mmCIF file of C-alpha atoms in Angstrom:
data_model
loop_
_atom_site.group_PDB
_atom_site.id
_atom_site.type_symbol
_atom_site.label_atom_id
_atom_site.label_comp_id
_atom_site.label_asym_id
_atom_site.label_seq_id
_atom_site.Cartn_x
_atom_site.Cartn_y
_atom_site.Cartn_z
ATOM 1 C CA UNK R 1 17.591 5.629 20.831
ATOM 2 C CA UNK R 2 20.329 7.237 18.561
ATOM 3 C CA UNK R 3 23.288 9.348 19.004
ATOM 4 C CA UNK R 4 24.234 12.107 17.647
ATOM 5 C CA UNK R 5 27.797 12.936 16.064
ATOM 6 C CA UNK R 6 28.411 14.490 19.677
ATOM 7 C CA UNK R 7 27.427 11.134 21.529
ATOM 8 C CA UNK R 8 24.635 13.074 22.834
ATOM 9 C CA UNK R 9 21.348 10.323 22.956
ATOM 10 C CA UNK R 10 18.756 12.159 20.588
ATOM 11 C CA UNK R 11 14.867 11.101 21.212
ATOM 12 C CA UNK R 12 12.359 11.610 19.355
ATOM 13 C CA UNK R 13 10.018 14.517 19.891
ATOM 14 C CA UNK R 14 5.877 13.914 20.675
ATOM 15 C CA UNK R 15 3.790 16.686 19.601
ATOM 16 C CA UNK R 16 1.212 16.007 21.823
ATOM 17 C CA UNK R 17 -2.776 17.799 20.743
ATOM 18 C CA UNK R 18 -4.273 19.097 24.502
ATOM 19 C CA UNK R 19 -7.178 16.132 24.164
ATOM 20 C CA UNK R 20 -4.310 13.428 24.195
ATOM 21 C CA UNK R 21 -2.490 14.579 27.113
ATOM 22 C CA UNK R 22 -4.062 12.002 29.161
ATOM 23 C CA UNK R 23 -4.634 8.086 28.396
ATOM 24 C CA UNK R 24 -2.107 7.772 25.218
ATOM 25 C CA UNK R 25 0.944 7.313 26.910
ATOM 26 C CA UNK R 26 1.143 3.198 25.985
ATOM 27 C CA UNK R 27 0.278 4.686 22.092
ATOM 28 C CA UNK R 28 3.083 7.249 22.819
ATOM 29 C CA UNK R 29 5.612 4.465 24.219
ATOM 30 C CA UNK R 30 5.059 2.665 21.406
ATOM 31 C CA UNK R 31 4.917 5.121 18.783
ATOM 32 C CA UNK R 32 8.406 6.324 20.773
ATOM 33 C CA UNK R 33 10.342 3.150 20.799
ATOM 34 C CA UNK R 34 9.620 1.977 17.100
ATOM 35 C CA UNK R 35 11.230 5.365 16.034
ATOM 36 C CA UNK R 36 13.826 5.256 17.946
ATOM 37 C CA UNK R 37 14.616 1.684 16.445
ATOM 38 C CA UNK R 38 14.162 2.434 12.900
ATOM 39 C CA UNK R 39 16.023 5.172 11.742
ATOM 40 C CA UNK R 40 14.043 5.878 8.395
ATOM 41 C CA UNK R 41 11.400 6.998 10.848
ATOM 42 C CA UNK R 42 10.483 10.871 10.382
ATOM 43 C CA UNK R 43 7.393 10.705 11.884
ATOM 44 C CA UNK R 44 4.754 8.951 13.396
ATOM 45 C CA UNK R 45 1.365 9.733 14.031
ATOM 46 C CA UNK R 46 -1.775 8.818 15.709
ATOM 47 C CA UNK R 47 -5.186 9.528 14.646
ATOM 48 C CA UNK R 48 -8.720 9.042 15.942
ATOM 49 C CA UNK R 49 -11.775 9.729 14.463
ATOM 50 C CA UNK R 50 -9.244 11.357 11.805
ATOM 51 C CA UNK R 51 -8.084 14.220 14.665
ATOM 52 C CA UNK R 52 -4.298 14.268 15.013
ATOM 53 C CA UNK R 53 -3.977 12.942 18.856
ATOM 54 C CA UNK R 54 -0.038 12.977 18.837
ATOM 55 C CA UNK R 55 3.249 13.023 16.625
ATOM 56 C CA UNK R 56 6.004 11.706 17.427
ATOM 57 C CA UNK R 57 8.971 13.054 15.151
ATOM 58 C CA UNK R 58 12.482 12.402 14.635
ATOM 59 C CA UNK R 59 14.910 14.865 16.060
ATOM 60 C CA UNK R 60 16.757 15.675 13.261
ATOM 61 C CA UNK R 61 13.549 16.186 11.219
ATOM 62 C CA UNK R 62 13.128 19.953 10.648
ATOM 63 C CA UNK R 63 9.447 20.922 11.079
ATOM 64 C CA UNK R 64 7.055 21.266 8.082
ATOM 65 C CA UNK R 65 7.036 24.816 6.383
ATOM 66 C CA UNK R 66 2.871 25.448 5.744
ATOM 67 C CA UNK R 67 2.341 26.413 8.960
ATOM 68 C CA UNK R 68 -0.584 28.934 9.823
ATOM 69 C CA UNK R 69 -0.113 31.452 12.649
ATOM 70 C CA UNK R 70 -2.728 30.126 14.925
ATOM 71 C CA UNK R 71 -1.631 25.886 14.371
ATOM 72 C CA UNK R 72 -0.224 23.829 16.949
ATOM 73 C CA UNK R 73 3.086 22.528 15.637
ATOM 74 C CA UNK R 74 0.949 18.865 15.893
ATOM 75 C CA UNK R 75 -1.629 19.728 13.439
ATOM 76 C CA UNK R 76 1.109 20.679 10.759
ATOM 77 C CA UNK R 77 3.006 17.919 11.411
ATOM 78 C CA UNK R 78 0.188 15.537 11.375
ATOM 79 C CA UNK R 79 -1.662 17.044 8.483
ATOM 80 C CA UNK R 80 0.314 14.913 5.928
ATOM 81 C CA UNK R 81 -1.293 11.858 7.878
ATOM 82 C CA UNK R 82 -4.936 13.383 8.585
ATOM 83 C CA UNK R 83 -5.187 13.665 4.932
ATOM 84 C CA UNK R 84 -4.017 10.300 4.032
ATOM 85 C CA UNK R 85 -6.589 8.568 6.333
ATOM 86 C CA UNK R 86 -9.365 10.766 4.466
ATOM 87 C CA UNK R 87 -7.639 9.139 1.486
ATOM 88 C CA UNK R 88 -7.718 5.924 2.770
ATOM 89 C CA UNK R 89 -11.656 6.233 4.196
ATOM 90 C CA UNK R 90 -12.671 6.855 0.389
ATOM 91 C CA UNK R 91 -10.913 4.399 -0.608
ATOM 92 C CA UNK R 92 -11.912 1.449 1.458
ATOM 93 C CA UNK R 93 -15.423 2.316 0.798
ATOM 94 C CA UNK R 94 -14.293 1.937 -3.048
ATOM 95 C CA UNK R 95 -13.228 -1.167 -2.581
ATOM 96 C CA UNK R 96 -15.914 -2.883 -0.190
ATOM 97 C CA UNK R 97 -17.979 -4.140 -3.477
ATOM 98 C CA UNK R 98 -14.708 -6.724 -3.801
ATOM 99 C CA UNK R 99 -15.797 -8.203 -0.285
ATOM 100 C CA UNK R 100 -12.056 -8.535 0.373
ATOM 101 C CA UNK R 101 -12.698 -7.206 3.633
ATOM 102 C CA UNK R 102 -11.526 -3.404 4.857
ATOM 103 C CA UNK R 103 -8.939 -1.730 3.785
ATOM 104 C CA UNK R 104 -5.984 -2.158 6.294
ATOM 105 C CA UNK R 105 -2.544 -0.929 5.453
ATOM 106 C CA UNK R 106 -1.646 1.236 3.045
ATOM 107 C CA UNK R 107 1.857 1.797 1.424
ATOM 108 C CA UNK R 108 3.450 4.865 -1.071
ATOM 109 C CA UNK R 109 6.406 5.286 -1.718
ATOM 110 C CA UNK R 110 8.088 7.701 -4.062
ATOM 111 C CA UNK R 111 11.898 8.004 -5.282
ATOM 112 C CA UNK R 112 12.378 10.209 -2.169
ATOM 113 C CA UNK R 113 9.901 9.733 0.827
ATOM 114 C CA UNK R 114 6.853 7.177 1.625
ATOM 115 C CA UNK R 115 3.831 7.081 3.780
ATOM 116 C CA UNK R 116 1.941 4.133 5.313
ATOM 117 C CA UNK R 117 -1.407 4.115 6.765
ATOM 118 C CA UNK R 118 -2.396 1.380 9.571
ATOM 119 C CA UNK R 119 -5.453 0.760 10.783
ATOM 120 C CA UNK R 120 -4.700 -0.056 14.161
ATOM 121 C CA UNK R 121 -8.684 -0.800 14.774
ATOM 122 C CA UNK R 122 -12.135 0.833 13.883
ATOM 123 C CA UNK R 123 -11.399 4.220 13.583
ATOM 124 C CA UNK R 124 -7.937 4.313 14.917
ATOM 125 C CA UNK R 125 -4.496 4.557 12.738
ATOM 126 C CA UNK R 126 -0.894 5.192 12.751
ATOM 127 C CA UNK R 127 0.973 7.220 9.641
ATOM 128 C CA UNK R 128 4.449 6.202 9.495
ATOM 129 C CA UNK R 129 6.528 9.166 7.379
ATOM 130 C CA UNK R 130 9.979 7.887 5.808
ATOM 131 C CA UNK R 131 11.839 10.810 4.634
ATOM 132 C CA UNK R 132 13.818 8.503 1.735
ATOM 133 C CA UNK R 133 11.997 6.411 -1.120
ATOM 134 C CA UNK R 134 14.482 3.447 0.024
ATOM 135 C CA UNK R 135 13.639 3.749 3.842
ATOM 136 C CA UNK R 136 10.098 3.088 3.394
ATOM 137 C CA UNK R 137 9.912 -0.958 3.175
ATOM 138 C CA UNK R 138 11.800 -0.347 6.658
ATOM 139 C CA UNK R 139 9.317 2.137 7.766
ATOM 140 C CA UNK R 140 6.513 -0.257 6.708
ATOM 141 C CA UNK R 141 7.447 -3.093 8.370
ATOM 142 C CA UNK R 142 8.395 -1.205 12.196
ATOM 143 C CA UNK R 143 4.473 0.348 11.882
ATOM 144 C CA UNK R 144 2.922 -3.503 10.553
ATOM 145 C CA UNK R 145 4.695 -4.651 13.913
ATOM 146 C CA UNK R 146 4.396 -1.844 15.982
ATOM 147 C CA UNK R 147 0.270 -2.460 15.447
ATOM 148 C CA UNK R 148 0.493 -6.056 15.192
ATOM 149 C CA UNK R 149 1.913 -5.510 18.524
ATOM 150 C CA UNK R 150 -0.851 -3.363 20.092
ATOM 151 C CA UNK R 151 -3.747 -5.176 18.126
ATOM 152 C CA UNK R 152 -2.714 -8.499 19.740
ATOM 153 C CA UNK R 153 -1.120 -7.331 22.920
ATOM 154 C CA UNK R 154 -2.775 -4.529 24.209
ATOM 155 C CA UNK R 155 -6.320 -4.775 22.641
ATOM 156 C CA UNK R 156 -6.259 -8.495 22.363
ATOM 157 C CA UNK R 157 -7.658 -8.758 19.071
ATOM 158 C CA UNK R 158 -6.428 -10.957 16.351
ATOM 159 C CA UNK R 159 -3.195 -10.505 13.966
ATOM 160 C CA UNK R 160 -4.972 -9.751 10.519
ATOM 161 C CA UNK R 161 -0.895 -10.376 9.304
ATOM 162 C CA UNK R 162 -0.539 -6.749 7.401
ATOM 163 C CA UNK R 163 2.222 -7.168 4.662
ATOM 164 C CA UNK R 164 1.399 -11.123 4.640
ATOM 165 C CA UNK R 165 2.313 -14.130 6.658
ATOM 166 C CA UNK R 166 6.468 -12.731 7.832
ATOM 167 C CA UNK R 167 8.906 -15.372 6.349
ATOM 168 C CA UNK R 168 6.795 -16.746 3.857
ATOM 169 C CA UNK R 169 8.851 -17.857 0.803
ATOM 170 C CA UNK R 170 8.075 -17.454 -3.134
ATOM 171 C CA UNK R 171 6.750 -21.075 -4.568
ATOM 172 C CA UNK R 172 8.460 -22.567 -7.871
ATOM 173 C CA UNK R 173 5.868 -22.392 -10.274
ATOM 174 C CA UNK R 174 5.566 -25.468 -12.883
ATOM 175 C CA UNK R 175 3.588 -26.769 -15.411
ATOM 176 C CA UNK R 176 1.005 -24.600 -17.492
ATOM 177 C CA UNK R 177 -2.047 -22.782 -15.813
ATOM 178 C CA UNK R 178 -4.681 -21.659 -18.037
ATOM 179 C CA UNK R 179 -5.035 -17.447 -17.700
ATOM 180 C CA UNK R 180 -8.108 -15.576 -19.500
ATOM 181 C CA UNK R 181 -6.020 -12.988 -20.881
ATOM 182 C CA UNK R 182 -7.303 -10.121 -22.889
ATOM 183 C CA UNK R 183 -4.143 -8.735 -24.986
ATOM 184 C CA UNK R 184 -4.787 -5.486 -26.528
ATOM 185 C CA UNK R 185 -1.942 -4.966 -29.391
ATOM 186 C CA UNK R 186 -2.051 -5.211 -33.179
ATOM 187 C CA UNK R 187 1.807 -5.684 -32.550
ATOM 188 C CA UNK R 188 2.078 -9.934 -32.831
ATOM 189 C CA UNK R 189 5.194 -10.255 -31.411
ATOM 190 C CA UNK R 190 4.486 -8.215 -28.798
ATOM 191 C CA UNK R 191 1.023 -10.035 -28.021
ATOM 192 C CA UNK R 192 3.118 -13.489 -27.715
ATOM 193 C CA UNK R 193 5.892 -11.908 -25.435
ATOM 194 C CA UNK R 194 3.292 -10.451 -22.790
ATOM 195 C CA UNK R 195 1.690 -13.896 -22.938
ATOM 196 C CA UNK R 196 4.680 -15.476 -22.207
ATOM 197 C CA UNK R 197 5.052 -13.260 -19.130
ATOM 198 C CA UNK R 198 2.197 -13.534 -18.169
ATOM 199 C CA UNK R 199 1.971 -17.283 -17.894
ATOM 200 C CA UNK R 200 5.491 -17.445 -16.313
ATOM 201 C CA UNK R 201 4.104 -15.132 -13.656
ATOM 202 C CA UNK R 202 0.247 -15.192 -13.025
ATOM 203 C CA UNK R 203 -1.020 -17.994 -10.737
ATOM 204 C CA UNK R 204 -3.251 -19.073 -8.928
ATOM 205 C CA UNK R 205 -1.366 -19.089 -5.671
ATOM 206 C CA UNK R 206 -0.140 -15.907 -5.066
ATOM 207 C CA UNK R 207 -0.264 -13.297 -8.024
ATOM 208 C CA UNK R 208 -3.766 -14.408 -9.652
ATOM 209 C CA UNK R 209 -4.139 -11.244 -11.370
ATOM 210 C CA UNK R 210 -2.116 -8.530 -13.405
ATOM 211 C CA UNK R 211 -2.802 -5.756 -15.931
ATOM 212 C CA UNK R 212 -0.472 -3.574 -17.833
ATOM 213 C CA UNK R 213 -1.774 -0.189 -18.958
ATOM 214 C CA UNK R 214 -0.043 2.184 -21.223
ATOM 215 C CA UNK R 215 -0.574 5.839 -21.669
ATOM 216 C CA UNK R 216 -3.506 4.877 -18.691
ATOM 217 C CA UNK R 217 -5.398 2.419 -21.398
ATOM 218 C CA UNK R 218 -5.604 -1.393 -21.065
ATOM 219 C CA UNK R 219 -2.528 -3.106 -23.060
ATOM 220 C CA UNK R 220 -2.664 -7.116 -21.591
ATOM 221 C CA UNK R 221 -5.232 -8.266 -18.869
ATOM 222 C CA UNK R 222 -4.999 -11.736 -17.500
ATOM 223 C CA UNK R 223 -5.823 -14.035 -14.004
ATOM 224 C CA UNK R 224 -6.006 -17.265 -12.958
ATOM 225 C CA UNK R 225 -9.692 -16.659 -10.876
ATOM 226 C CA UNK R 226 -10.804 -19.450 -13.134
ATOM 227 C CA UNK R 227 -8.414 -22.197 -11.135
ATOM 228 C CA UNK R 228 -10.171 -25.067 -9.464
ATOM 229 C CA UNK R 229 -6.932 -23.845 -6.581
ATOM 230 C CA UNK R 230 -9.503 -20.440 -6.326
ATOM 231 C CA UNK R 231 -13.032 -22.343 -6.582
ATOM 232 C CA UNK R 232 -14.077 -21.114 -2.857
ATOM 233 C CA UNK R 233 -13.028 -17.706 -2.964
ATOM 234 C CA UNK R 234 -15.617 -16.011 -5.524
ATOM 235 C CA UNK R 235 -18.482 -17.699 -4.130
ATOM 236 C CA UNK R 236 -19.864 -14.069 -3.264
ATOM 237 C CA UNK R 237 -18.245 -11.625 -5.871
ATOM 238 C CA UNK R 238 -18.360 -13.755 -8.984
ATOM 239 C CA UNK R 239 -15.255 -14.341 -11.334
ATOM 240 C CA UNK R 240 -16.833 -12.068 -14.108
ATOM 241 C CA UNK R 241 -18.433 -9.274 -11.508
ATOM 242 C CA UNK R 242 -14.606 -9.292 -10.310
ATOM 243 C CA UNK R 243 -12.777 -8.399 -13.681
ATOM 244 C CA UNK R 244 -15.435 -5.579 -13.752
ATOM 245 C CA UNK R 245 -14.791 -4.264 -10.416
ATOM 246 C CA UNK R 246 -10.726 -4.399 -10.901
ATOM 247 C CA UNK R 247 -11.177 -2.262 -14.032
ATOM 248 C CA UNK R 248 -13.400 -0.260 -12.766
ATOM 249 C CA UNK R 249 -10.779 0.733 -9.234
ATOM 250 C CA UNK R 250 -8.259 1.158 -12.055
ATOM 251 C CA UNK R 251 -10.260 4.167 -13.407
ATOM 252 C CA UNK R 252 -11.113 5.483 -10.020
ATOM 253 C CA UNK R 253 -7.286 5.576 -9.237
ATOM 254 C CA UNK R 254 -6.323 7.929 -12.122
ATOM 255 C CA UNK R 255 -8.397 10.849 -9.899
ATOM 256 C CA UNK R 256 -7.139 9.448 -6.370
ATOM 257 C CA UNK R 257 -3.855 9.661 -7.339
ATOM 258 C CA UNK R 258 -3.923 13.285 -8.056
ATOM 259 C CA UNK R 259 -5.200 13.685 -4.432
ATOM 260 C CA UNK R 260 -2.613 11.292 -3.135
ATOM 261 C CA UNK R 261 -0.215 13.101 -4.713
ATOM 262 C CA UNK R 262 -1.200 16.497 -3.407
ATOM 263 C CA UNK R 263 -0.732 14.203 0.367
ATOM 264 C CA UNK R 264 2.215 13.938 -0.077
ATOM 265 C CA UNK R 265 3.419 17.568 -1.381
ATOM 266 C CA UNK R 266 4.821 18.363 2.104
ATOM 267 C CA UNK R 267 7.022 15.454 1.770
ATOM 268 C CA UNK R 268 8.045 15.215 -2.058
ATOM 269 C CA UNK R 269 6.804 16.458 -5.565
ATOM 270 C CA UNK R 270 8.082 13.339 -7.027
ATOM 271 C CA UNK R 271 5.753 10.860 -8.789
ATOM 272 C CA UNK R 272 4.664 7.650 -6.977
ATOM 273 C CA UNK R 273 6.473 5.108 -7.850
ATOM 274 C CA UNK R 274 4.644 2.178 -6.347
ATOM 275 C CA UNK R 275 1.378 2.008 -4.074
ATOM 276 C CA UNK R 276 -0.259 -0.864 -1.795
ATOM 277 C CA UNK R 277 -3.563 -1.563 -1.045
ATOM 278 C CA UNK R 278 -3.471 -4.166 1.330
ATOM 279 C CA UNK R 279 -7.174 -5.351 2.237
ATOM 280 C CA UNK R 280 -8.275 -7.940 4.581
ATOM 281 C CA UNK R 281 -8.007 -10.760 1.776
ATOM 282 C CA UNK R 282 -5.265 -10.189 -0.566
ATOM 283 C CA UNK R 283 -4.093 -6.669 -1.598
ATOM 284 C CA UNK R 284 -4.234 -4.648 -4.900
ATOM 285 C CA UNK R 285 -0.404 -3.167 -6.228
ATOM 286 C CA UNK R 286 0.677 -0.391 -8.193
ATOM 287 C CA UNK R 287 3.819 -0.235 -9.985
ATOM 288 C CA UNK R 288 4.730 2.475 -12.845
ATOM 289 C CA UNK R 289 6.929 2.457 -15.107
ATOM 290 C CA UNK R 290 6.655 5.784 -16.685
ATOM 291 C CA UNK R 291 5.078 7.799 -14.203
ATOM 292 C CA UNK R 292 4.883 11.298 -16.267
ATOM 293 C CA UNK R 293 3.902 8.856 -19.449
ATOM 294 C CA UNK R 294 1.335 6.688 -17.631
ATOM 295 C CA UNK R 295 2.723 3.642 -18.231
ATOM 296 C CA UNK R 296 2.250 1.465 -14.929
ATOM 297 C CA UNK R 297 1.362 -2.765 -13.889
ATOM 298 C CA UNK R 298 -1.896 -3.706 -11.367
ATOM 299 C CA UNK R 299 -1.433 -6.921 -9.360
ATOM 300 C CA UNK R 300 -4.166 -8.625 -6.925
ATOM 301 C CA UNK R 301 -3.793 -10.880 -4.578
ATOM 302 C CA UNK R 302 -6.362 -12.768 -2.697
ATOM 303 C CA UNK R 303 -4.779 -14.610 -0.273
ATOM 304 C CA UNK R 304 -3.360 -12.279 3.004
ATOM 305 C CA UNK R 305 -0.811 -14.980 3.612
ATOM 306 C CA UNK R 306 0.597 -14.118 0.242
ATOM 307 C CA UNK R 307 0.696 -10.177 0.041
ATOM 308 C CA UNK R 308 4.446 -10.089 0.179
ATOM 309 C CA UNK R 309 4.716 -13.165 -1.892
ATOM 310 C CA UNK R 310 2.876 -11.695 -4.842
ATOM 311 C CA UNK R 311 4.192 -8.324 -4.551
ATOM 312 C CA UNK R 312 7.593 -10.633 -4.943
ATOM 313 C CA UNK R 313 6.439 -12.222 -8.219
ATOM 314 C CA UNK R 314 4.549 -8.662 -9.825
ATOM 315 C CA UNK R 315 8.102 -7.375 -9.497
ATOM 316 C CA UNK R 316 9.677 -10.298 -11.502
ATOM 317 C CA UNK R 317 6.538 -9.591 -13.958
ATOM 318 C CA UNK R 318 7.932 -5.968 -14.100
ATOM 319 C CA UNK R 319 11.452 -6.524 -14.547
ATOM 320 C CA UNK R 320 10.845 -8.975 -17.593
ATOM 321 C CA UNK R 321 8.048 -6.459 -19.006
ATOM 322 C CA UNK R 322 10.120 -3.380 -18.596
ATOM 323 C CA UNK R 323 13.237 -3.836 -21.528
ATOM 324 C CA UNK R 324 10.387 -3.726 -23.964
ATOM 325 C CA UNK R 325 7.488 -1.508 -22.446
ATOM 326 C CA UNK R 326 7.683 1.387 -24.124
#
């Protein structure tokens, strides 16, 4: 619980729809107690079947504007989160050919607010709203536990470890690994200095796979899927069918994006600034660098253990790209 300025102990508020009014009160608990403990929390919400079952809100968070007359204030304020499971529904089903397994968590954040989608199990999830850009690692992590929590706890099913295996730690990288890299520049010196990032970053550990994309077209492409480390993992998707398929969710994105975007209105009109797609097996990462220009970096992981991990290393891949992207 917080206090307010007054000392006065400020809960948050559930926006209960009449269907839920009876059975949800662990989901409400829960949903209650991880927003009282994170206080980047503006909202929570629960969905079934993608219907809005209950919000619980922040008390200080004034109530969304859109509001038609004959709405319950739950449907506005779960709206946001109704659409991003739609969202999230299309694109899991984009991403099944992969064989990564379903699409569990998802992550957005912008300079100034963030959303998360859990899938708490078939058909069930939890939105987490952050009302900051910078709050919404904090919000992300109180929902991954929050569900971990319930999946394990209450409906006894395993810990699919959303956001990767907690406290796992970055490894040194040594020695050269052969990448097939496709570099896509007439500029020499700039084909040599994304090859050198690329081979001081790409691995076949943790980040196996990263693209940079100017102006939305295909600048430097390389992985590691060829590594005898990876020799299990592509027994189903092939290495070749793979680099396809990655491409190929790159082009679907530029469209989702503009949906996602739209999401997210009630929240912010700033640009996403980085997006997770954290599967099953691994997870798929967005960061941009020049949103309005186009200008943004894909990583893949396919190890679960490792989805923080890699995330990790894309942003050191960023951070030495970005001084000369341009």
């Amino acid at each position: 619980m917080k206090r307010d300025a007054d000392g006065a102990v400020s809960d948050p508020k559930a926006l209960v729809a009449p269907h839920a009014e009876r059975g949800y009160d662990h989901l409400i608990e829960a949903c209650r107690t991880t927003a009282a403990a994170c206080p980047e929390v503006r909202s929570l919400t629960h969905l079934t079947l993608n219907t809005v079952d209950f919000c619980v809100r922040a008390a200080a968070a004034a109530p969304f504007e859109d509001a038609l007359p004959w709405e319950d204030e739950v449907e506005v304020e779960g709206r946001p989160a109704r659409r991003l499971v739609r969202w999230v529904t299309e694109m899991d089903a984009a991403m099944r050919p992969l064989n990564t397994g379903e699409l569990m968590r998802v992550l957005a954040v912008t300079r100034s607010a963030g959303a998360q989608c859990s899938r708490l199990r078939d058909g069930q999830y939890v939105v987490g709203i952050s009302a900051t850009g910078p709050g919404s690692d904090a919000v992300d992590g109180a929902v991954s536990t929050m569900v971990t929590g319930l999946r394990t706890d209450h409906y006894q099913q395993g810990d699919e470890l959303p956001g990767g295996e907690p406290g796992r730690r970055k490894r040194a990288l040594d020695g050269h690994v052969p990448l097939v890299m496709h570099v896509l520049t007439p500029d020499r010196d700039e084909e040599s200095r994304l090859r050198g990032i690329w081979q001081r970053h790409v691995n076949p550990y943790d980040l196996q796979y990263a693209g940079y994309y100017r102006r939305r077209s295909a600048v430097c492409v390389g992985d590691a899927f060829e590594h005898g480390e990876l020799a299990d993992t592509f027994l189903v998707v092939p290495v070749q069918t793979r680099r396809a398929l990655y491409r190929d969710l790159v082009f679907r994105l530029g469209s989702a994006l503009v949906d996602l975007a739209d999401i997210l209105r009630p929240l912010t009109g700033d640009p996403l600034e980085r997006l997770v797609l954290d599967v099953q097996e691994g997870a798929v990462y967005v960061h941009w660098l020049d949103p309005a220009a186009g200008d943004f970096v894909v990583g893949v992981t396919v190890r679960q253990k490792e989805v923080a991990v890699a995330e990790e290393r894309l942003t050191d891949l960023v951070a030495e790209l970005r001084p000369y992207a341009r």
